[in-house]
């Protein structure tokens, strides 16, 4: 698994992010990727999630998918006792 | 019959036929939960075997979570209820004793995770196998342990009789109480079942590793890390040093998170860029650990030698990079399935704690240590003698350290994992201030999450005194402690 991913922001500027984890869902047949630049807001690390297919990222479609990503993020980072929060891109 | 009952039935029948398997039950469940069913481990009685042959690791995990909920609910229900005087669980003090609910504190602690709405219990236990093992251990002790006590009598009837009676009662009295928790587990299962695969980047999630790799750890005056519920580290710049020259790492192997590494390096004071040296060593050795195959955890042949070889290579590159202007101690431990491999260079230290026994398992490569063992004409020092070392004038003079072209790796140590409950690594900023007794008392009597913090805090706040000697002032040096807690 790569450690980093380069993503264009809304202004078209490329930015490098660190990948926290990725997973594949049999229900939606999609791959999801969760990443961060480790910048903080109120001491909480800001994270982002996208659908990842064929080297391209696209926004997550539904609130249900978003909730699954949030639960997975909270679970995977629980043992570190560091707060992460999923942000809208 | 539900899948959960299938597992229970198979385990009970297995134990009826082969009672000696009792001690293997936790590992049988553990292996099946992580890797899927290995039917041959179960009884040869076909009836039991047929109950489990189509089960998956997910089913085993569901079994564990449900049993935890039922045991937890039962005890709490009993405490709250006075309506059960006719059952075997009479609400008197005997009911709540350790015999009937052994290791209940583990179940209670894990239930805070299982019931946390922000956490998916299935994913949590898959990605934190240590917690899974603790939980399985506590459940097995409760359900399958053949010896138990009730109303002051010891029962040694076949363990299955306890299990069957117990589970029946537990189910009856706790079902209503347990329902919200069981619903939460079912919901977690529905979320996780469709996940085909998951890849976790532990390197990025582990803040300690990230700060070592990007070099920011040494910029902070105080750091505290925890990982996996078993690894902890705390460091502080102290009161009298301008820079943080200690570096510390706690980490899990990226492809096998039971495989652990912890290390402390103390940049040598008096040499320029001490902090750069310690950070460089810890960073390089951590990146090497990532590259070791994950199954080395099970097959560690040659690991200690390659660990030492890697440190020699790092020493060479350190010398090239900084042209012999830097130095650092190093103490590091790799925890495999059955053994732990430790290397020490310089005067940082590794200790083990087992029951009441604190043992220093490394030797200081310092002049004071050398003089002490020469004068006493013995290689092993008593606690009092170790305590006295810190007051010797030549205590801080190293006779071996990294950054020196003549560095030797003299201490390559293997210890069996069952020889310790806690493994502690220190820079001398802690061990110069704390006596052996101080370390033991704090490590024994502090909750595991707070041990490293408490040890460093003591080194920052309490002078070390000895009659006829100048006191060693609290916070005189950077202070770092790393801890691996093995025992539940």
PDB file of N, CA, C and O in Angstrom, chain A residues 1-3 18-27 38 45 68 70-72 74-84, chain B residues 113 117-120 123-124 127-128 191-192 194-207 210 226-229:
ATOM      1  N   UNK A   1       0.850  -1.199   0.000  1.00  0.00           N
ATOM      2  CA  UNK A   1       0.000   0.000   0.000  1.00  0.00           C
ATOM      3  C   UNK A   1       0.884   1.247   0.000  1.00  0.00           C
ATOM      4  O   UNK A   1       1.825   1.346   0.766  1.00  0.00           O
ATOM      5  N   UNK A   2       0.558   2.214  -0.866  1.00  0.00           N
ATOM      6  CA  UNK A   2       1.313   3.460  -0.876  1.00  0.00           C
ATOM      7  C   UNK A   2       1.030   4.256   0.387  1.00  0.00           C
ATOM      8  O   UNK A   2      -0.062   4.198   0.938  1.00  0.00           O
ATOM      9  N   UNK A   3       2.026   5.009   0.799  1.00  0.00           N
ATOM     10  CA  UNK A   3       1.836   5.852   1.972  1.00  0.00           C
ATOM     11  C   UNK A   3       1.164   7.166   1.634  1.00  0.00           C
ATOM     12  O   UNK A   3       0.553   7.784   2.483  1.00  0.00           O
ATOM     13  N   UNK A  18      -1.194  11.934   3.308  1.00  0.00           N
ATOM     14  CA  UNK A  18      -0.802  10.620   3.841  1.00  0.00           C
ATOM     15  C   UNK A  18      -2.044   9.742   3.948  1.00  0.00           C
ATOM     16  O   UNK A  18      -3.067  10.171   4.496  1.00  0.00           O
ATOM     17  N   UNK A  19      -1.913   8.518   3.452  1.00  0.00           N
ATOM     18  CA  UNK A  19      -3.058   7.594   3.490  1.00  0.00           C
ATOM     19  C   UNK A  19      -3.126   6.926   4.866  1.00  0.00           C
ATOM     20  O   UNK A  19      -2.119   6.405   5.363  1.00  0.00           O
ATOM     21  N   UNK A  20      -4.304   6.950   5.461  1.00  0.00           N
ATOM     22  CA  UNK A  20      -4.484   6.270   6.752  1.00  0.00           C
ATOM     23  C   UNK A  20      -4.931   4.825   6.547  1.00  0.00           C
ATOM     24  O   UNK A  20      -4.399   3.916   7.139  1.00  0.00           O
ATOM     25  N   UNK A  21      -5.955   4.641   5.702  1.00  0.00           N
ATOM     26  CA  UNK A  21      -6.383   3.279   5.389  1.00  0.00           C
ATOM     27  C   UNK A  21      -7.281   3.286   4.163  1.00  0.00           C
ATOM     28  O   UNK A  21      -7.727   4.347   3.701  1.00  0.00           O
ATOM     29  N   UNK A  22      -7.500   2.114   3.613  1.00  0.00           N
ATOM     30  CA  UNK A  22      -8.425   1.978   2.492  1.00  0.00           C
ATOM     31  C   UNK A  22      -9.202   0.681   2.672  1.00  0.00           C
ATOM     32  O   UNK A  22      -8.760  -0.214   3.393  1.00  0.00           O
ATOM     33  N   UNK A  23     -10.374   0.600   2.056  1.00  0.00           N
ATOM     34  CA  UNK A  23     -11.134  -0.648   2.136  1.00  0.00           C
ATOM     35  C   UNK A  23     -12.067  -0.779   0.944  1.00  0.00           C
ATOM     36  O   UNK A  23     -12.337   0.192   0.229  1.00  0.00           O
ATOM     37  N   UNK A  24     -12.533  -2.021   0.766  1.00  0.00           N
ATOM     38  CA  UNK A  24     -13.397  -2.319  -0.365  1.00  0.00           C
ATOM     39  C   UNK A  24     -14.715  -2.864   0.173  1.00  0.00           C
ATOM     40  O   UNK A  24     -14.726  -3.702   1.067  1.00  0.00           O
ATOM     41  N   UNK A  25     -15.823  -2.385  -0.383  1.00  0.00           N
ATOM     42  CA  UNK A  25     -17.135  -2.849   0.072  1.00  0.00           C
ATOM     43  C   UNK A  25     -17.786  -3.728  -0.987  1.00  0.00           C
ATOM     44  O   UNK A  25     -17.861  -3.351  -2.162  1.00  0.00           O
ATOM     45  N   UNK A  26     -18.278  -4.898  -0.542  1.00  0.00           N
ATOM     46  CA  UNK A  26     -18.975  -5.792  -1.474  1.00  0.00           C
ATOM     47  C   UNK A  26     -20.381  -5.265  -1.781  1.00  0.00           C
ATOM     48  O   UNK A  26     -20.934  -5.564  -2.825  1.00  0.00           O
ATOM     49  N   UNK A  27     -20.921  -4.473  -0.879  1.00  0.00           N
ATOM     50  CA  UNK A  27     -22.263  -3.914  -1.109  1.00  0.00           C
ATOM     51  C   UNK A  27     -22.266  -2.897  -2.232  1.00  0.00           C
ATOM     52  O   UNK A  27     -23.125  -2.901  -3.102  1.00  0.00           O
ATOM     53  N   UNK A  38      -2.488  15.904   8.125  1.00  0.00           N
ATOM     54  CA  UNK A  38      -2.158  16.052   9.546  1.00  0.00           C
ATOM     55  C   UNK A  38      -2.277  17.493  10.043  1.00  0.00           C
ATOM     56  O   UNK A  38      -1.745  17.832  11.098  1.00  0.00           O
ATOM     57  N   UNK A  45      -7.158  16.202  14.278  1.00  0.00           N
ATOM     58  CA  UNK A  45      -6.540  16.064  12.950  1.00  0.00           C
ATOM     59  C   UNK A  45      -7.621  15.949  11.875  1.00  0.00           C
ATOM     60  O   UNK A  45      -8.541  15.137  11.998  1.00  0.00           O
ATOM     61  N   UNK A  68     -20.155   4.949   7.517  1.00  0.00           N
ATOM     62  CA  UNK A  68     -19.285   3.765   7.638  1.00  0.00           C
ATOM     63  C   UNK A  68     -17.819   4.199   7.720  1.00  0.00           C
ATOM     64  O   UNK A  68     -17.055   3.703   8.544  1.00  0.00           O
ATOM     65  N   UNK A  70     -16.671   7.033   8.808  1.00  0.00           N
ATOM     66  CA  UNK A  70     -16.439   7.677  10.119  1.00  0.00           C
ATOM     67  C   UNK A  70     -16.244   6.614  11.205  1.00  0.00           C
ATOM     68  O   UNK A  70     -15.318   6.704  12.026  1.00  0.00           O
ATOM     69  N   UNK A  71     -17.102   5.601  11.192  1.00  0.00           N
ATOM     70  CA  UNK A  71     -16.968   4.541  12.207  1.00  0.00           C
ATOM     71  C   UNK A  71     -15.620   3.832  12.070  1.00  0.00           C
ATOM     72  O   UNK A  71     -14.946   3.543  13.062  1.00  0.00           O
ATOM     73  N   UNK A  72     -15.230   3.560  10.828  1.00  0.00           N
ATOM     74  CA  UNK A  72     -13.947   2.876  10.623  1.00  0.00           C
ATOM     75  C   UNK A  72     -12.784   3.758  11.067  1.00  0.00           C
ATOM     76  O   UNK A  72     -11.829   3.280  11.695  1.00  0.00           O
ATOM     77  N   UNK A  74     -12.838   6.122  13.381  1.00  0.00           N
ATOM     78  CA  UNK A  74     -12.827   6.156  14.851  1.00  0.00           C
ATOM     79  C   UNK A  74     -12.260   4.865  15.429  1.00  0.00           C
ATOM     80  O   UNK A  74     -11.510   4.885  16.408  1.00  0.00           O
ATOM     81  N   UNK A  75     -12.618   3.740  14.832  1.00  0.00           N
ATOM     82  CA  UNK A  75     -12.180   2.442  15.355  1.00  0.00           C
ATOM     83  C   UNK A  75     -10.680   2.249  15.170  1.00  0.00           C
ATOM     84  O   UNK A  75      -9.973   1.852  16.093  1.00  0.00           O
ATOM     85  N   UNK A  76     -10.222   2.550  13.971  1.00  0.00           N
ATOM     86  CA  UNK A  76      -8.810   2.292  13.654  1.00  0.00           C
ATOM     87  C   UNK A  76      -7.893   3.214  14.456  1.00  0.00           C
ATOM     88  O   UNK A  76      -6.787   2.822  14.841  1.00  0.00           O
ATOM     89  N   UNK A  77      -8.336   4.424  14.746  1.00  0.00           N
ATOM     90  CA  UNK A  77      -7.463   5.363  15.461  1.00  0.00           C
ATOM     91  C   UNK A  77      -7.688   5.327  16.972  1.00  0.00           C
ATOM     92  O   UNK A  77      -7.007   6.029  17.703  1.00  0.00           O
ATOM     93  N   UNK A  78      -8.611   4.506  17.433  1.00  0.00           N
ATOM     94  CA  UNK A  78      -8.962   4.514  18.873  1.00  0.00           C
ATOM     95  C   UNK A  78      -7.763   4.255  19.774  1.00  0.00           C
ATOM     96  O   UNK A  78      -7.563   4.949  20.772  1.00  0.00           O
ATOM     97  N   UNK A  79      -6.933   3.280  19.401  1.00  0.00           N
ATOM     98  CA  UNK A  79      -5.859   2.890  20.308  1.00  0.00           C
ATOM     99  C   UNK A  79      -4.793   3.974  20.459  1.00  0.00           C
ATOM    100  O   UNK A  79      -4.006   3.950  21.392  1.00  0.00           O
ATOM    101  N   UNK A  80      -4.744   4.936  19.536  1.00  0.00           N
ATOM    102  CA  UNK A  80      -3.729   5.993  19.630  1.00  0.00           C
ATOM    103  C   UNK A  80      -4.184   7.126  20.535  1.00  0.00           C
ATOM    104  O   UNK A  80      -3.369   7.958  20.941  1.00  0.00           O
ATOM    105  N   UNK A  81      -5.484   7.178  20.820  1.00  0.00           N
ATOM    106  CA  UNK A  81      -6.066   8.245  21.647  1.00  0.00           C
ATOM    107  C   UNK A  81      -5.836   9.636  21.035  1.00  0.00           C
ATOM    108  O   UNK A  81      -5.764  10.630  21.740  1.00  0.00           O
ATOM    109  N   UNK A  82      -5.705   9.673  19.736  1.00  0.00           N
ATOM    110  CA  UNK A  82      -5.615  10.962  19.046  1.00  0.00           C
ATOM    111  C   UNK A  82      -6.929  11.164  18.310  1.00  0.00           C
ATOM    112  O   UNK A  82      -7.457  10.227  17.714  1.00  0.00           O
ATOM    113  N   UNK A  83      -7.431  12.363  18.337  1.00  0.00           N
ATOM    114  CA  UNK A  83      -8.713  12.633  17.691  1.00  0.00           C
ATOM    115  C   UNK A  83      -8.506  12.951  16.205  1.00  0.00           C
ATOM    116  O   UNK A  83      -7.684  13.784  15.843  1.00  0.00           O
ATOM    117  N   UNK A  84      -9.280  12.261  15.389  1.00  0.00           N
ATOM    118  CA  UNK A  84      -9.307  12.552  13.956  1.00  0.00           C
ATOM    119  C   UNK A  84     -10.751  12.911  13.595  1.00  0.00           C
ATOM    120  O   UNK A  84     -11.689  12.381  14.175  1.00  0.00           O
TER     121      UNK A  84
ATOM    122  N   UNK B 113     -15.492  -0.490  25.090  1.00  0.00           N
ATOM    123  CA  UNK B 113     -15.190  -0.408  23.656  1.00  0.00           C
ATOM    124  C   UNK B 113     -16.326  -1.017  22.832  1.00  0.00           C
ATOM    125  O   UNK B 113     -16.775  -0.446  21.841  1.00  0.00           O
ATOM    126  N   UNK B 117     -20.655   3.692  20.694  1.00  0.00           N
ATOM    127  CA  UNK B 117     -21.343   3.815  19.396  1.00  0.00           C
ATOM    128  C   UNK B 117     -20.442   4.292  18.262  1.00  0.00           C
ATOM    129  O   UNK B 117     -20.761   4.114  17.093  1.00  0.00           O
ATOM    130  N   UNK B 118     -19.305   4.885  18.624  1.00  0.00           N
ATOM    131  CA  UNK B 118     -18.401   5.389  17.575  1.00  0.00           C
ATOM    132  C   UNK B 118     -17.459   4.307  17.055  1.00  0.00           C
ATOM    133  O   UNK B 118     -16.701   4.535  16.118  1.00  0.00           O
ATOM    134  N   UNK B 119     -17.489   3.135  17.694  1.00  0.00           N
ATOM    135  CA  UNK B 119     -16.516   2.094  17.344  1.00  0.00           C
ATOM    136  C   UNK B 119     -17.214   0.845  16.828  1.00  0.00           C
ATOM    137  O   UNK B 119     -18.227   0.417  17.384  1.00  0.00           O
ATOM    138  N   UNK B 120     -16.658   0.283  15.775  1.00  0.00           N
ATOM    139  CA  UNK B 120     -17.156  -0.994  15.283  1.00  0.00           C
ATOM    140  C   UNK B 120     -16.369  -2.107  15.990  1.00  0.00           C
ATOM    141  O   UNK B 120     -15.164  -2.259  15.781  1.00  0.00           O
ATOM    142  N   UNK B 123     -14.294  -4.638  13.766  1.00  0.00           N
ATOM    143  CA  UNK B 123     -13.065  -4.083  13.201  1.00  0.00           C
ATOM    144  C   UNK B 123     -12.038  -3.840  14.313  1.00  0.00           C
ATOM    145  O   UNK B 123     -10.840  -4.088  14.132  1.00  0.00           O
ATOM    146  N   UNK B 124     -12.514  -3.385  15.454  1.00  0.00           N
ATOM    147  CA  UNK B 124     -11.599  -3.080  16.552  1.00  0.00           C
ATOM    148  C   UNK B 124     -10.818  -4.322  16.973  1.00  0.00           C
ATOM    149  O   UNK B 124      -9.594  -4.291  17.101  1.00  0.00           O
ATOM    150  N   UNK B 127      -8.316  -5.551  14.405  1.00  0.00           N
ATOM    151  CA  UNK B 127      -7.109  -4.738  14.244  1.00  0.00           C
ATOM    152  C   UNK B 127      -6.353  -4.561  15.568  1.00  0.00           C
ATOM    153  O   UNK B 127      -5.289  -3.956  15.582  1.00  0.00           O
ATOM    154  N   UNK B 128      -6.897  -5.071  16.659  1.00  0.00           N
ATOM    155  CA  UNK B 128      -6.193  -5.032  17.954  1.00  0.00           C
ATOM    156  C   UNK B 128      -6.193  -6.426  18.573  1.00  0.00           C
ATOM    157  O   UNK B 128      -6.904  -6.696  19.548  1.00  0.00           O
ATOM    158  N   UNK B 191     -22.421  -3.845   9.415  1.00  0.00           N
ATOM    159  CA  UNK B 191     -21.548  -2.858   8.752  1.00  0.00           C
ATOM    160  C   UNK B 191     -20.290  -3.534   8.220  1.00  0.00           C
ATOM    161  O   UNK B 191     -19.837  -3.266   7.113  1.00  0.00           O
ATOM    162  N   UNK B 192     -19.723  -4.425   9.022  1.00  0.00           N
ATOM    163  CA  UNK B 192     -18.400  -4.946   8.684  1.00  0.00           C
ATOM    164  C   UNK B 192     -18.470  -6.122   7.700  1.00  0.00           C
ATOM    165  O   UNK B 192     -17.523  -6.371   6.949  1.00  0.00           O
ATOM    166  N   UNK B 194     -19.938  -6.625   4.812  1.00  0.00           N
ATOM    167  CA  UNK B 194     -19.686  -6.383   3.382  1.00  0.00           C
ATOM    168  C   UNK B 194     -18.262  -5.900   3.067  1.00  0.00           C
ATOM    169  O   UNK B 194     -17.916  -5.773   1.896  1.00  0.00           O
ATOM    170  N   UNK B 195     -17.452  -5.596   4.093  1.00  0.00           N
ATOM    171  CA  UNK B 195     -16.102  -5.100   3.797  1.00  0.00           C
ATOM    172  C   UNK B 195     -15.241  -6.283   3.340  1.00  0.00           C
ATOM    173  O   UNK B 195     -14.943  -7.188   4.119  1.00  0.00           O
ATOM    174  N   UNK B 196     -14.860  -6.249   2.084  1.00  0.00           N
ATOM    175  CA  UNK B 196     -14.119  -7.371   1.499  1.00  0.00           C
ATOM    176  C   UNK B 196     -12.682  -7.387   2.017  1.00  0.00           C
ATOM    177  O   UNK B 196     -12.147  -8.420   2.387  1.00  0.00           O
ATOM    178  N   UNK B 197     -12.053  -6.215   2.012  1.00  0.00           N
ATOM    179  CA  UNK B 197     -10.673  -6.148   2.483  1.00  0.00           C
ATOM    180  C   UNK B 197     -10.422  -4.761   3.045  1.00  0.00           C
ATOM    181  O   UNK B 197     -11.097  -3.804   2.677  1.00  0.00           O
ATOM    182  N   UNK B 198      -9.474  -4.706   3.946  1.00  0.00           N
ATOM    183  CA  UNK B 198      -9.109  -3.402   4.515  1.00  0.00           C
ATOM    184  C   UNK B 198      -7.599  -3.341   4.655  1.00  0.00           C
ATOM    185  O   UNK B 198      -6.956  -4.330   5.025  1.00  0.00           O
ATOM    186  N   UNK B 199      -7.034  -2.218   4.316  1.00  0.00           N
ATOM    187  CA  UNK B 199      -5.591  -2.051   4.406  1.00  0.00           C
ATOM    188  C   UNK B 199      -5.314  -0.831   5.285  1.00  0.00           C
ATOM    189  O   UNK B 199      -5.734   0.281   4.962  1.00  0.00           O
ATOM    190  N   UNK B 200      -4.638  -1.067   6.402  1.00  0.00           N
ATOM    191  CA  UNK B 200      -4.415   0.022   7.361  1.00  0.00           C
ATOM    192  C   UNK B 200      -2.950   0.441   7.316  1.00  0.00           C
ATOM    193  O   UNK B 200      -2.054  -0.395   7.347  1.00  0.00           O
ATOM    194  N   UNK B 201      -2.719   1.724   7.232  1.00  0.00           N
ATOM    195  CA  UNK B 201      -1.364   2.254   7.159  1.00  0.00           C
ATOM    196  C   UNK B 201      -0.880   2.625   8.562  1.00  0.00           C
ATOM    197  O   UNK B 201      -0.981   3.782   8.982  1.00  0.00           O
ATOM    198  N   UNK B 202      -0.368   1.632   9.263  1.00  0.00           N
ATOM    199  CA  UNK B 202      -0.023   1.881  10.664  1.00  0.00           C
ATOM    200  C   UNK B 202       1.073   2.939  10.811  1.00  0.00           C
ATOM    201  O   UNK B 202       1.153   3.626  11.814  1.00  0.00           O
ATOM    202  N   UNK B 203       1.889   3.058   9.786  1.00  0.00           N
ATOM    203  CA  UNK B 203       2.972   4.038   9.840  1.00  0.00           C
ATOM    204  C   UNK B 203       2.420   5.455   9.988  1.00  0.00           C
ATOM    205  O   UNK B 203       2.974   6.286  10.698  1.00  0.00           O
ATOM    206  N   UNK B 204       1.320   5.727   9.309  1.00  0.00           N
ATOM    207  CA  UNK B 204       0.738   7.064   9.413  1.00  0.00           C
ATOM    208  C   UNK B 204      -0.141   7.226  10.641  1.00  0.00           C
ATOM    209  O   UNK B 204      -0.275   8.321  11.175  1.00  0.00           O
ATOM    210  N   UNK B 205      -0.749   6.123  11.064  1.00  0.00           N
ATOM    211  CA  UNK B 205      -1.652   6.226  12.215  1.00  0.00           C
ATOM    212  C   UNK B 205      -0.866   6.324  13.521  1.00  0.00           C
ATOM    213  O   UNK B 205      -1.299   6.952  14.469  1.00  0.00           O
ATOM    214  N   UNK B 206       0.301   5.718  13.543  1.00  0.00           N
ATOM    215  CA  UNK B 206       1.134   5.756  14.748  1.00  0.00           C
ATOM    216  C   UNK B 206       1.840   7.117  14.839  1.00  0.00           C
ATOM    217  O   UNK B 206       2.807   7.385  14.127  1.00  0.00           O
ATOM    218  N   UNK B 207       1.399   7.967  15.755  1.00  0.00           N
ATOM    219  CA  UNK B 207       1.949   9.331  15.861  1.00  0.00           C
ATOM    220  C   UNK B 207       3.426   9.293  16.255  1.00  0.00           C
ATOM    221  O   UNK B 207       4.230  10.089  15.769  1.00  0.00           O
ATOM    222  N   UNK B 210       5.421   8.508  13.196  1.00  0.00           N
ATOM    223  CA  UNK B 210       5.362   9.646  12.265  1.00  0.00           C
ATOM    224  C   UNK B 210       6.288  10.769  12.731  1.00  0.00           C
ATOM    225  O   UNK B 210       7.026  11.349  11.935  1.00  0.00           O
ATOM    226  N   UNK B 226       0.742   6.286  23.134  1.00  0.00           N
ATOM    227  CA  UNK B 226       0.236   4.957  23.471  1.00  0.00           C
ATOM    228  C   UNK B 226      -0.255   4.294  22.196  1.00  0.00           C
ATOM    229  O   UNK B 226      -0.645   4.960  21.244  1.00  0.00           O
ATOM    230  N   UNK B 227      -0.199   2.982  22.200  1.00  0.00           N
ATOM    231  CA  UNK B 227      -0.532   2.254  20.993  1.00  0.00           C
ATOM    232  C   UNK B 227      -1.040   0.886  21.396  1.00  0.00           C
ATOM    233  O   UNK B 227      -0.397   0.213  22.219  1.00  0.00           O
ATOM    234  N   UNK B 228      -2.199   0.502  20.873  1.00  0.00           N
ATOM    235  CA  UNK B 228      -2.593  -0.899  20.969  1.00  0.00           C
ATOM    236  C   UNK B 228      -2.948  -1.362  22.389  1.00  0.00           C
ATOM    237  O   UNK B 228      -3.161  -2.538  22.611  1.00  0.00           O
ATOM    238  N   UNK B 229      -2.971  -0.435  23.333  1.00  0.00           N
ATOM    239  CA  UNK B 229      -3.276  -0.821  24.711  1.00  0.00           C
ATOM    240  C   UNK B 229      -2.150  -1.559  25.418  1.00  0.00           C
ATOM    241  O   UNK B 229      -2.286  -1.959  26.565  1.00  0.00           O
TER     242      UNK B 229
END
